Coordinates of C-alpha atoms and ligand atoms in Angstrom, one line a residue:
X222 CA -20.8 30.3 9.7
X223 CA -19.2 27.4 7.9
X224 CA -16.0 27.1 6.0
X225 CA -15.1 25.4 2.8
X226 CA -11.6 24.9 1.6
X227 CA -10.7 25.0 -2.1
X228 CA -8.8 22.1 -3.6
X229 CA -5.3 22.0 -5.1
X230 CA -3.6 24.7 -3.1
X231 CA -0.3 25.8 -4.5
X232 CA 2.8 24.9 -2.7
X233 CA 3.1 28.5 -1.6
X234 CA -0.4 28.4 -0.2
X235 CA 0.5 25.3 1.7
X236 CA 3.6 26.8 3.1
X237 CA 1.7 30.0 4.1
X238 CA -0.8 27.8 5.8
X239 CA 2.0 25.9 7.5
X240 CA 3.5 29.1 8.7
X241 CA 0.2 30.2 10.2
X242 CA -0.2 26.9 11.9
X243 CA 3.4 27.0 13.2
X244 CA 2.6 30.4 14.7
X245 CA 0.1 28.5 16.8
X246 CA -3.1 30.4 16.2
X247 CA -5.1 29.0 19.0
X248 CA -5.0 25.4 17.8
X249 CA -8.2 26.2 15.8
X250 CA -8.7 25.5 12.1
X251 CA -7.0 28.2 10.2
X252 CA -8.7 29.6 7.1
X253 CA -6.0 29.8 4.4
X254 CA -6.3 32.4 1.6
X255 CA -8.4 30.1 -0.5
X256 CA -10.6 29.0 2.4
X257 CA -11.3 32.6 3.5
X258 CA -12.7 33.3 0.0
X259 CA -15.5 30.8 0.3
X260 CA -17.4 31.2 3.5
X261 CA -20.9 29.8 3.3
X262 CA -23.5 30.6 6.0
X263 CA -25.6 27.6 6.9
X264 CA -24.8 25.3 4.0
X265 CA -27.6 23.4 2.2
X266 CA -26.5 20.0 1.0
X267 CA -27.5 18.3 -2.2
X268 CA -27.6 15.0 -0.4
X269 CA -27.2 13.9 3.2
X270 CA -25.8 10.7 4.7
X271 CA -24.8 9.5 8.1
X272 CA -21.3 8.6 7.0
X273 CA -19.3 9.5 3.8
X274 CA -16.4 7.3 3.0
X275 CA -13.9 8.8 0.6
X276 CA -12.0 6.1 -1.4
X277 CA -13.1 2.7 -2.4
X278 CA -10.1 0.5 -1.7
X279 CA -9.7 -2.0 1.2
X280 CA -10.0 0.7 3.8
X281 CA -13.0 2.5 2.2
X282 CA -14.9 -0.6 1.3
X283 CA -14.3 -2.2 4.7
X284 CA -15.4 1.0 6.4
X285 CA -18.5 1.2 4.2
X286 CA -19.6 -2.4 4.8
X287 CA -18.9 -2.3 8.5
X288 CA -20.9 1.0 8.9
X289 CA -23.8 -0.4 6.9
X290 CA -23.7 -3.5 9.1
X291 CA -24.2 -1.2 12.0
X292 CA -27.2 0.5 10.4
X293 CA -25.7 3.7 9.1
X294 CA -26.8 5.4 5.8
X295 CA -23.5 5.3 3.9
X296 CA -22.1 7.0 0.8
X297 CA -18.8 5.9 -0.8
X298 CA -17.2 8.3 -3.3
X299 CA -14.2 7.8 -5.5
X300 CA -12.6 10.2 -8.0
X301 CA -11.6 7.5 -10.5
X302 CA -13.7 6.0 -13.2
X303 CA -13.3 2.6 -11.6
X304 CA -13.6 1.7 -8.0
X305 CA -10.9 0.0 -5.9
X306 CA -7.7 2.2 -6.2
X307 CA -4.5 0.4 -5.5
X308 CA -6.5 -2.3 -3.7
X309 CA -8.0 -3.8 -6.8
X310 CA -4.7 -4.1 -8.6
X311 CA -2.9 -5.4 -5.6
X312 CA -1.5 -8.9 -5.1
X313 CA -4.2 -10.0 -2.7
X314 CA -1.7 -11.1 0.0
X315 CA -2.8 -10.5 3.6
X316 CA -0.7 -11.2 6.7
X317 CA -2.7 -12.8 9.3
X318 CA -1.5 -13.8 12.8
X319 CA -3.3 -17.0 13.9
X320 CA -5.2 -18.1 10.8
X321 CA -6.9 -21.4 10.5
X322 CA -4.6 -22.2 7.6
X323 CA -1.5 -21.7 9.9
X324 CA -3.1 -24.0 12.5
X325 CA -3.7 -26.7 9.8
X326 CA 0.0 -26.4 8.7
X327 CA 1.3 -26.6 12.3
X328 CA 2.7 -23.1 12.2
X329 CA 2.8 -21.4 15.5
X330 CA 2.2 -17.7 15.4
X331 CA 0.8 -14.9 17.6
X332 CA -0.2 -11.2 17.5
X333 CA 2.9 -10.4 19.6
X334 CA 5.2 -12.1 17.0
X335 CA 3.6 -10.2 14.2
X336 CA 3.9 -6.9 16.1
X337 CA 7.6 -7.7 16.8
X338 CA 8.3 -8.5 13.1
X339 CA 6.7 -5.2 12.0
X340 CA 8.5 -3.2 14.7
X341 CA 11.8 -4.7 13.5
X342 CA 11.0 -3.8 9.9
X343 CA 9.7 -0.4 10.9
X344 CA 13.1 0.3 12.7
X345 CA 11.1 1.0 15.8
X346 CA 9.4 4.1 14.3
X347 CA 5.9 2.5 14.4
X348 CA 2.9 3.8 16.2
X349 CA 2.9 0.9 18.7
X350 CA -0.8 1.2 19.7
X351 CA -2.1 1.3 16.1
X352 CA 0.3 -1.5 15.1
X353 CA -1.1 -3.7 17.9
X354 CA -4.7 -2.8 16.9
X355 CA -4.0 -3.9 13.3
X356 CA -2.3 -7.2 14.2
X357 CA -4.9 -8.0 16.8
X358 CA -7.6 -7.6 14.2
X359 CA -6.2 -9.7 11.4
X360 CA -7.5 -13.2 12.1
X361 CA -11.1 -12.0 12.7
X362 CA -11.0 -9.6 9.7
X363 CA -9.8 -12.5 7.4
X364 CA -12.8 -14.5 8.5
X365 CA -15.0 -11.5 8.0
X366 CA -13.7 -11.2 4.4
X367 CA -14.4 -14.9 3.9
X368 CA -18.0 -14.4 5.1
X369 CA -18.5 -11.9 2.2
X370 CA -17.0 -14.3 -0.4
X371 CA -13.2 -13.9 -0.4
X372 CA -11.5 -17.2 -1.1
X373 CA -7.9 -17.8 0.0
X374 CA -5.5 -20.2 -1.6
X375 CA -5.2 -23.4 0.5
X376 CA -1.6 -22.7 1.7
X377 CA 0.2 -20.1 3.8
X378 CA 3.2 -18.3 2.4
X379 CA 6.4 -16.9 3.9
X380 CA 7.1 -13.4 2.8
X381 CA 10.4 -11.5 3.5
X382 CA 10.8 -10.1 7.0
X383 CA 8.0 -12.2 8.6
X384 CA 9.5 -14.7 11.0
X385 CA 7.0 -17.4 10.1
X386 CA 4.8 -18.2 7.1
X387 CA 1.6 -16.1 7.8
X388 CA 0.5 -14.8 4.4
X389 CA -2.9 -15.7 3.0
X390 CA -3.5 -14.9 -0.6
X391 CA -6.7 -14.6 -2.6
X392 CA -7.4 -17.3 -5.1
X393 CA -7.0 -14.7 -7.8
X394 CA -3.6 -13.4 -6.6
X395 CA -5.3 -10.0 -6.7
X396 CA -7.0 -7.6 -4.3
X397 CA -10.0 -7.8 -6.6
X398 CA -10.7 -11.0 -4.8
X399 CA -11.5 -8.8 -1.8
X400 CA -12.8 -5.6 -3.4
X401 CA -15.4 -7.3 -5.6
X402 CA -17.1 -9.2 -2.8
X403 CA -17.0 -6.0 -0.6
X404 CA -18.6 -3.9 -3.3
X405 CA -21.3 -6.5 -3.8
X406 CA -21.9 -6.6 0.0
X407 CA -22.0 -2.8 0.2
X408 CA -24.5 -2.6 -2.7
X409 CA -26.6 -5.3 -1.1
X410 CA -26.6 -3.4 2.2
X411 CA -27.9 -0.2 0.5
X412 CA -24.6 1.7 0.4
X413 CA -24.7 4.4 -2.2
X414 CA -21.5 4.5 -4.4
X415 CA -20.5 7.3 -6.7
X416 CA -17.4 7.1 -8.9
X417 CA -15.9 10.1 -10.7
X418 CA -16.7 12.2 -7.6
X419 CA -13.6 13.9 -6.3
X420 CA -13.4 15.5 -2.9
X421 CA -12.1 19.0 -3.4
X422 CA -12.8 20.5 0.1
X423 CA -14.2 19.8 3.5
X424 CA -17.3 21.5 4.9
X425 CA -17.0 22.4 8.6
X426 CA -19.4 24.0 11.0
X427 CA -18.6 26.9 13.3
X428 CA -17.2 24.4 15.9
X429 CA -14.8 23.2 13.1
X430 CA -16.5 19.9 13.0
X431 CA -16.4 18.2 9.6
X432 CA -20.0 18.0 8.4
X433 CA -19.6 17.1 4.8
X434 CA -17.6 17.4 1.6
X435 CA -17.5 19.4 -1.5
X436 CA -17.0 17.2 -4.6
X437 CA -16.6 17.5 -8.3
X438 CA -19.3 15.1 -9.6
X439 CA -18.7 13.8 -13.1
X440 CA -15.0 14.5 -12.7
X441 CA -12.8 12.9 -15.3
X442 CA -9.3 12.2 -13.9
X443 CA -6.9 13.9 -14.4
X444 CA -8.8 16.8 -16.1
X445 CA -9.1 19.2 -13.2
X446 CA -11.8 21.4 -15.0
X447 CA -14.3 18.6 -15.4
X448 CA -17.3 17.9 -13.2
X449 CA -19.8 19.9 -11.3
X450 CA -19.7 21.1 -7.7
X451 CA -21.9 19.3 -5.2
X452 CA -22.2 19.5 -1.4
X453 CA -22.7 16.2 0.4
X454 CA -23.5 16.2 4.1
X455 CA -22.3 13.7 6.6
X456 CA -24.2 13.7 9.9
X457 CA -21.8 11.5 11.8
X458 CA -18.5 11.8 10.0
X459 CA -16.3 11.6 7.0
X460 CA -13.9 8.7 6.7
X461 CA -10.8 9.4 4.6
X462 CA -9.6 6.2 2.9
X463 CA -7.8 7.9 0.1
X464 CA -4.7 5.9 -0.1
X465 CA -1.1 7.0 -0.7
X466 CA 0.7 9.4 -3.1
X467 CA 3.2 7.0 -4.8
X468 CA 2.4 8.4 -8.3
X469 CA 2.6 12.1 -7.3
X470 CA 6.1 12.8 -8.4
X471 CA 6.4 16.5 -7.2
X472 CA 4.9 15.7 -3.8
X473 CA 7.0 12.5 -3.2
X474 CA 10.1 14.5 -4.3
X475 CA 9.3 17.2 -1.7
X476 CA 9.6 14.4 0.8
X477 CA 12.5 12.4 -0.7
X478 CA 14.4 14.3 -3.5
X479 CA 15.9 11.1 -4.9
X480 CA 12.4 9.7 -5.9
X481 CA 12.5 11.5 -9.3
X482 CA 10.5 10.6 -12.4
X483 CA 13.3 8.1 -13.3
X484 CA 11.8 5.8 -10.7
X485 CA 8.6 4.1 -11.9
X486 CA 5.8 3.3 -9.5
X487 CA 3.5 0.3 -9.1
X488 CA 0.6 2.5 -8.1
X489 CA -2.6 3.3 -9.9
X490 CA -2.6 6.7 -11.7
X491 CA -4.8 8.4 -9.1
X492 CA -2.4 7.7 -6.2
X493 CA -1.6 11.4 -5.5
X494 CA -1.6 13.7 -2.6
X495 CA -4.7 15.8 -3.3
X496 CA -6.8 14.4 -0.5
X497 CA -3.9 14.5 1.9
X498 CA -3.4 18.2 1.2
X499 CA -7.1 18.8 1.9
X500 CA -6.7 17.1 5.3
X501 CA -3.6 19.2 6.0
X502 CA -5.4 22.4 5.2
X503 CA -7.9 21.8 8.0
X504 CA -5.1 21.0 10.4
X505 CA -4.4 17.2 10.1
X506 CA -0.9 16.2 11.3
X507 CA 1.1 14.6 8.5
X508 CA 3.7 12.2 9.8
X509 CA 6.5 10.1 8.3
X510 CA 5.8 11.5 4.8
X511 CA 9.4 10.9 3.8
X512 CA 9.1 7.2 4.5
X513 CA 8.3 5.9 1.1
X514 CA 8.6 2.3 0.3
X515 CA 10.3 1.0 -2.8
X516 CA 9.2 -2.5 -4.0
X517 CA 12.3 -4.7 -4.3
X518 CA 10.8 -7.2 -6.7
X519 CA 9.9 -5.2 -9.7
X520 CA 11.6 -5.2 -13.1
X521 CA 12.9 -2.3 -15.3
X522 CA 11.8 -4.3 -18.3
X523 CA 8.1 -3.5 -17.9
X524 CA 5.8 -0.8 -16.5
X525 CA 4.3 -0.8 -13.0
X526 CA 3.8 -3.9 -10.9
X527 CA 3.8 -6.0 -14.1
X528 CA 4.6 -9.7 -14.1
X529 CA 7.9 -9.7 -12.4
X530 CA 6.7 -8.6 -9.0
X531 CA 4.5 -11.6 -8.4
X532 CA 7.1 -13.9 -10.0
X533 CA 9.9 -12.6 -7.7
X534 CA 7.7 -12.7 -4.6
X535 CA 6.4 -16.2 -5.1
X536 CA 9.5 -17.7 -6.8
X537 CA 12.8 -15.9 -6.9
X538 CA 12.8 -14.6 -3.4
X539 CA 11.4 -17.6 -1.7
X540 CA 13.0 -20.3 -3.8
X541 CA 15.9 -18.8 -5.7
X542 CA 18.8 -16.3 -5.4
X543 CA 19.7 -12.9 -6.8
X544 CA 23.1 -12.1 -8.2
X545 CA 25.1 -9.1 -9.3
X546 CA 25.6 -9.6 -13.1
X547 CA 29.2 -8.4 -12.9
X548 CA 30.3 -11.0 -10.3
X549 CA 27.7 -13.8 -10.4
X550 CA 27.6 -13.4 -6.7
X551 CA 24.7 -12.9 -4.2
X552 CA 24.9 -9.6 -2.3
X553 CA 22.0 -9.6 0.2
X554 CA 19.6 -11.8 2.1
X555 CA 16.7 -12.5 -0.3
X556 CA 14.3 -12.8 2.5
X557 CA 15.2 -9.6 4.3
X558 CA 12.5 -6.9 4.7
X559 CA 11.7 -4.7 1.7
X560 CA 13.7 -1.7 2.8
X561 CA 16.9 -3.8 3.2
X562 CA 16.4 -5.5 -0.2
X563 CA 15.5 -2.4 -2.1
X564 CA 18.4 -0.4 -0.7
X565 CA 20.8 -3.4 -1.4
X566 CA 19.6 -3.5 -5.1
X567 CA 20.0 0.2 -5.5
X568 CA 23.7 0.0 -4.6
X569 CA 24.3 -1.9 -7.8
X570 CA 25.5 1.0 -10.0
X571 CA 28.4 1.6 -12.5
X572 CA 31.0 4.3 -12.1
X573 CA 28.8 6.8 -13.7
X574 CA 26.0 6.0 -11.2
X575 CA 23.9 4.2 -13.7
X576 CA 21.9 1.1 -12.5
X577 CA 23.4 -2.3 -13.1
X578 CA 20.3 -4.4 -12.9
X579 CA 20.8 -7.5 -10.8
X580 CA 19.3 -10.8 -11.9
X581 CA 17.1 -13.1 -9.8
X582 CA 16.4 -16.7 -10.8
X583 CA 15.1 -20.0 -9.7
X584 CA 14.3 -23.3 -11.4
X585 CA 11.1 -25.1 -12.5
X586 CA 10.3 -26.3 -9.0
X587 CA 10.9 -22.8 -7.5
X588 CA 8.7 -21.2 -10.1
X589 CA 5.8 -23.6 -9.6
X590 CA 3.6 -21.1 -7.7
X591 CA 4.4 -18.1 -9.9
X592 CA 1.1 -17.4 -11.6
X593 CA 2.6 -14.7 -13.8
X594 CA 5.3 -16.9 -15.2
X595 CA 3.6 -17.5 -18.5
X596 CA 2.9 -13.8 -19.1
X597 CA 6.3 -12.8 -18.0
X598 CA 7.8 -15.2 -20.6
X599 CA 5.4 -14.0 -23.3
X600 CA 6.5 -10.4 -22.8
X601 CA 10.1 -11.3 -22.5
X602 CA 10.4 -9.9 -18.9
X603 CA 11.1 -13.4 -17.6
X604 CA 13.7 -15.4 -19.5
X605 CA 14.1 -19.1 -19.7
X606 CA 17.4 -21.0 -19.9
X607 CA 18.0 -24.7 -19.9
X608 CA 21.5 -24.5 -18.3
X609 CA 23.3 -22.2 -16.0
X610 CA 25.8 -21.5 -18.9
X611 CA 22.9 -20.4 -21.0
X612 CA 21.5 -18.2 -18.2
X613 CA 24.9 -16.6 -17.7
X614 CA 25.1 -15.9 -21.5
X615 CA 21.7 -14.2 -21.5
X616 CA 22.8 -11.6 -19.0
X617 CA 26.5 -11.4 -19.5
X618 CA 27.3 -13.0 -16.1
X619 CA 30.7 -14.8 -15.7
X620 CA 29.4 -18.4 -16.0
X621 CA 32.0 -20.1 -13.8
X622 CA 31.3 -17.7 -11.0
X623 CA 27.6 -18.1 -11.3
X624 CA 28.0 -21.9 -11.1
X625 CA 30.2 -21.6 -8.1
X626 CA 27.7 -19.3 -6.4
X627 CA 24.9 -21.9 -7.0
X628 CA 27.0 -24.7 -5.7
X629 CA 27.8 -22.6 -2.6
X630 CA 24.1 -21.9 -2.1
X631 CA 23.3 -25.6 -2.3
X632 CA 25.9 -26.3 0.4
X633 CA 24.3 -23.7 2.7
X634 CA 20.9 -25.4 2.2
X635 CA 22.4 -28.8 3.1
X636 CA 24.1 -27.3 6.1
X637 CA 20.9 -25.5 7.2
X638 CA 22.8 -22.2 7.4
X639 CA 23.3 -19.3 5.0
X640 CA 26.8 -18.3 5.9
X641 CA 26.8 -15.4 3.4
X642 CA 23.7 -13.4 4.5
X643 CA 21.9 -15.3 7.3
X644 CA 18.8 -16.0 5.2
X645 CA 16.2 -18.2 6.9
X646 CA 16.3 -21.6 5.2
X647 CA 13.0 -23.1 6.5
X648 CA 11.6 -23.6 3.1
X649 CA 14.7 -23.4 1.0
X650 CA 15.8 -26.2 -1.4
X651 CA 18.9 -26.9 -3.5
X652 CA 19.0 -25.5 -7.0
X653 CA 20.2 -28.5 -8.8
X654 CA 18.7 -28.6 -12.3
X655 CA 17.1 -26.4 -14.9
X656 CA 15.2 -25.2 -16.7
X657 CA 16.0 -21.8 -15.1
X658 CA 13.7 -18.7 -15.0
X659 CA 15.3 -15.3 -14.5
X660 CA 14.4 -11.7 -14.4
X661 CA 16.2 -8.3 -14.1
X662 CA 15.3 -6.3 -11.0
X663 CA 15.1 -2.7 -10.0
X664 CA 12.9 -1.2 -7.3
X665 CA 9.8 1.0 -7.9
X666 CA 7.9 3.4 -5.7
X667 CA 5.3 1.2 -4.0
X668 CA 3.8 2.4 -0.7
X669 CA 3.6 5.5 1.5
X670 CA 4.3 4.7 5.2
X671 CA 3.4 8.3 6.0
X672 CA 0.0 9.9 6.1
X673 CA -2.2 11.6 8.7
X674 CA -1.8 10.9 12.4
X675 CA -4.8 9.1 13.9
X676 CA -5.6 7.7 17.4
X677 CA -6.9 4.2 18.1
X678 CA -10.5 5.4 17.3
X679 CA -9.2 6.3 13.8
X680 CA -9.9 10.0 14.5
X681 CA -7.6 12.3 12.6
X682 CA -5.5 14.4 15.1
X683 CA -4.8 18.1 14.8
X684 CA -1.3 19.3 14.2
X685 CA -1.3 21.8 17.0
X686 CA -3.7 20.5 19.6
X687 CA -3.1 16.8 19.0
X688 CA -6.8 16.4 19.6
X689 CA -9.3 14.8 17.1
X690 CA -10.6 17.0 14.4
X691 CA -14.3 16.4 15.0
X692 CA -16.1 14.5 12.4
X693 CA -12.9 13.4 10.6
X694 CA -11.7 9.8 10.5
X695 CA -9.0 8.1 8.4
X696 CA -8.0 4.6 7.6
X697 CA -5.6 2.6 5.4
X698 CA -2.6 4.0 3.5
X699 CA -3.9 7.5 4.0
X700 CA -2.8 7.2 7.6
X701 CA 0.8 7.3 8.9
X702 CA 2.8 5.6 11.5
X703 CA 1.7 2.0 11.6
X704 CA 4.5 0.7 9.6
X705 CA 7.3 3.0 10.7
X706 CA 10.2 3.1 8.3
X707 CA 9.2 0.1 6.3
X708 CA 6.1 -1.9 5.7
X709 CA 6.3 -5.7 5.7
X710 CA 4.7 -7.4 2.6
X711 CA 1.1 -8.3 3.0
X712 CA 0.5 -5.9 5.9
X713 CA -1.3 -3.2 3.9
X714 CA -4.3 -5.4 3.2
X715 CA -4.3 -6.2 7.0
X716 CA -4.1 -2.5 7.8
X717 CA -6.7 -1.4 5.3
X718 CA -9.4 -3.9 6.4
X719 CA -8.8 -3.6 10.1
X720 CA -8.5 0.2 10.3
X721 CA -11.3 0.7 7.8
X722 CA -13.6 -1.3 10.1
X723 CA -12.2 0.4 13.1
X724 CA -13.0 3.9 11.7
X725 CA -16.5 2.8 10.8
X726 CA -17.1 1.5 14.3
X727 CA -16.0 4.9 15.7
X728 CA -17.9 7.0 13.3
X729 CA -21.2 5.2 13.9
X730 CA -20.9 6.0 17.6
X731 CA -20.5 9.8 16.9
X732 CA -23.4 12.1 17.7
X733 CA -25.4 13.0 14.6
X734 CA -25.6 16.7 13.6
X735 CA -28.6 18.1 12.1
X736 CA -28.1 19.2 8.4
X737 CA -30.3 20.8 5.8
X738 CA -31.0 19.8 2.3
X739 CA -30.9 22.4 -0.5
Ligands
FAD953 C1 0.4 -3.3 -7.5 C2 0.3 -3.3 -6.0 C3 0.3 -4.6 -5.4 C4 0.2 -4.6 -4.0 N1 0.1 -5.9 -3.4 C5 -0.1 -5.9 -2.0 C6 -0.3 -7.2 -1.4 O1 -0.4 -8.2 -2.0 N2 -0.5 -7.1 -0.1 C7 -0.5 -6.0 0.7 O2 -0.7 -6.0 1.9 N3 -0.4 -4.8 0.1 C8 -0.1 -4.7 -1.3 N4 0.0 -3.5 -1.9 C9 -0.3 -2.3 -1.1 C10 -1.8 -2.1 -0.9 O3 -2.5 -2.6 -2.1 C11 -2.3 -0.7 -0.7 O4 -1.5 -0.1 0.4 C12 -3.7 -0.7 -0.3 O5 -4.5 -1.1 -1.5 C13 -4.2 0.7 0.1 O6 -5.6 0.6 0.3 P1 -6.4 1.9 0.7 O7 -7.8 1.5 0.8 O8 -5.8 2.6 1.8 O9 -6.2 2.9 -0.6 P2 -6.5 2.6 -2.2 O10 -6.8 1.2 -2.4 O11 -5.4 3.2 -2.9 O12 -7.8 3.5 -2.4 C14 -7.8 4.9 -2.3 C15 -8.9 5.4 -3.1 O13 -9.1 6.7 -2.8 C16 -9.5 7.4 -4.0 N5 -9.2 8.9 -3.8 C17 -8.0 9.5 -3.5 N6 -8.2 10.8 -3.4 C18 -9.5 11.1 -3.6 C19 -10.3 12.2 -3.7 N7 -9.8 13.5 -3.5 N8 -11.7 12.1 -3.9 C20 -12.2 10.9 -4.1 N9 -11.5 9.7 -4.1 C21 -10.2 9.8 -3.8 C22 -8.6 6.8 -5.0 O14 -9.0 7.0 -6.3 C23 -8.6 5.3 -4.6 O15 -9.5 4.6 -5.3 C24 0.1 -3.4 -3.2 C25 0.1 -2.2 -3.9 C26 0.2 -2.1 -5.3 C27 0.2 -0.8 -5.9

């Protein structure tokens, strides 16, 4: 007998399922009410592959290309009408310990240093083994991406929370500079790719091994009634590379009630918890789900990631300062990790609790590497002022206080020590002359540190037994634990590529089950 589980369980069904699991029914897969309704003796599949990868972002495409390199017959499915998920709209920044570019710039780095930076940012909650696996794989994976056509900018960047400059960024400042070459490589290697194919259930055999997926083919997000059911078989395994749930407001609020619809998200519209719920229904252990990252560089003056996020990352935070508009004063270390920065910004509220948006700014020299400057100015998200008086006027900042803060900052740079907030000053320079470029700031929901628990073979672990669910692997943002309480910038590309390839290497070693075509 085999079991299929229906998609979109109600919260009640999930809770019932959880209660059954908590009751500890033998550590076996529990058939929930919906699952019990659809037993299927000896399933016949519409198509059969060695490995099915669900999701076509960094994790999914890396898994697919790696598995194809190792000779597997691979299918990639994605529910959306375009491939790439969050990965294709991402900023293309990848943290790499020990890159050739670091060596060229005389920057000393090591896997151990990257691990220790990420542990610090993760407040020690990280899965140390998985973290080491990711950091260890970054330099080789960056070269692997290059071999498929990714081109990095010719300099290394210093992102907040990293103790040395170690961030490579695609020429395009976009994850598309990684996804496009990987899709081309996958197609060349014979990988089959279906978009608008949504996983709605797993198919398991009587040993509870995952042997395939039930999908809605021709699905049109978000219309749940669209598409036709298909059964797709996976002889060696299913790799879940289904990303996070940043856009799933009800689900994220179950984890953190303060993350209401008032907070925008940088994520693509399909970043919801539907695939995570399916994994939970067959016993996957969800960990750290309440650890949801807010991006500290976004602006309330535009939707999503927009133009401000890149501007603030490349310009304001590295080369400028951020002030409270009421006082003209800095109030945090602009190069602290994301969690510290986002929390600091969210403390800026009036007596009614309404946000008082802080302003970040730098000058022409500081903005030189901000590729979105022109667009930000065009859409009036970024504002330009010739003098500090004019800048103060634009945002209602007390001008004398603003000028005093800039003078104090310049003194810190000359002294080589930020006495206010201990910001590292390795790359800092004095802010002496305009024109000035400024932006209002407020965090947005950006990344889910939580997801399913996996071991170092990228096998998904069962909630009760803590043993692998046979045939089920996961990679990328869909997994939990690597980043602990807070992910450092540029570490999700690293995670996606390294763990996607790791999952593929494990899946191709699995014994193949024999499956039947319809
Ligand atoms: C705007 C933005 C900028 C970012 N910039 C950076 C950066 O510069 N550096 C960095 O390290 N990180 C960055 N991040 C974070 C990083 O991009 C993501 O963590 C990463 O892309 C996740 O990759 P993934 O492969 O795990 O998931 P995704 O890329 O999100 O892919 C998951 C895919 O799974 C599909 N899927 C989900 N459920 C189903 C289902 N049931 N059936 C079929 N398909 C399904 C989705 O449609 C999606 O295409 C950024 C994120 C955003 C949103």
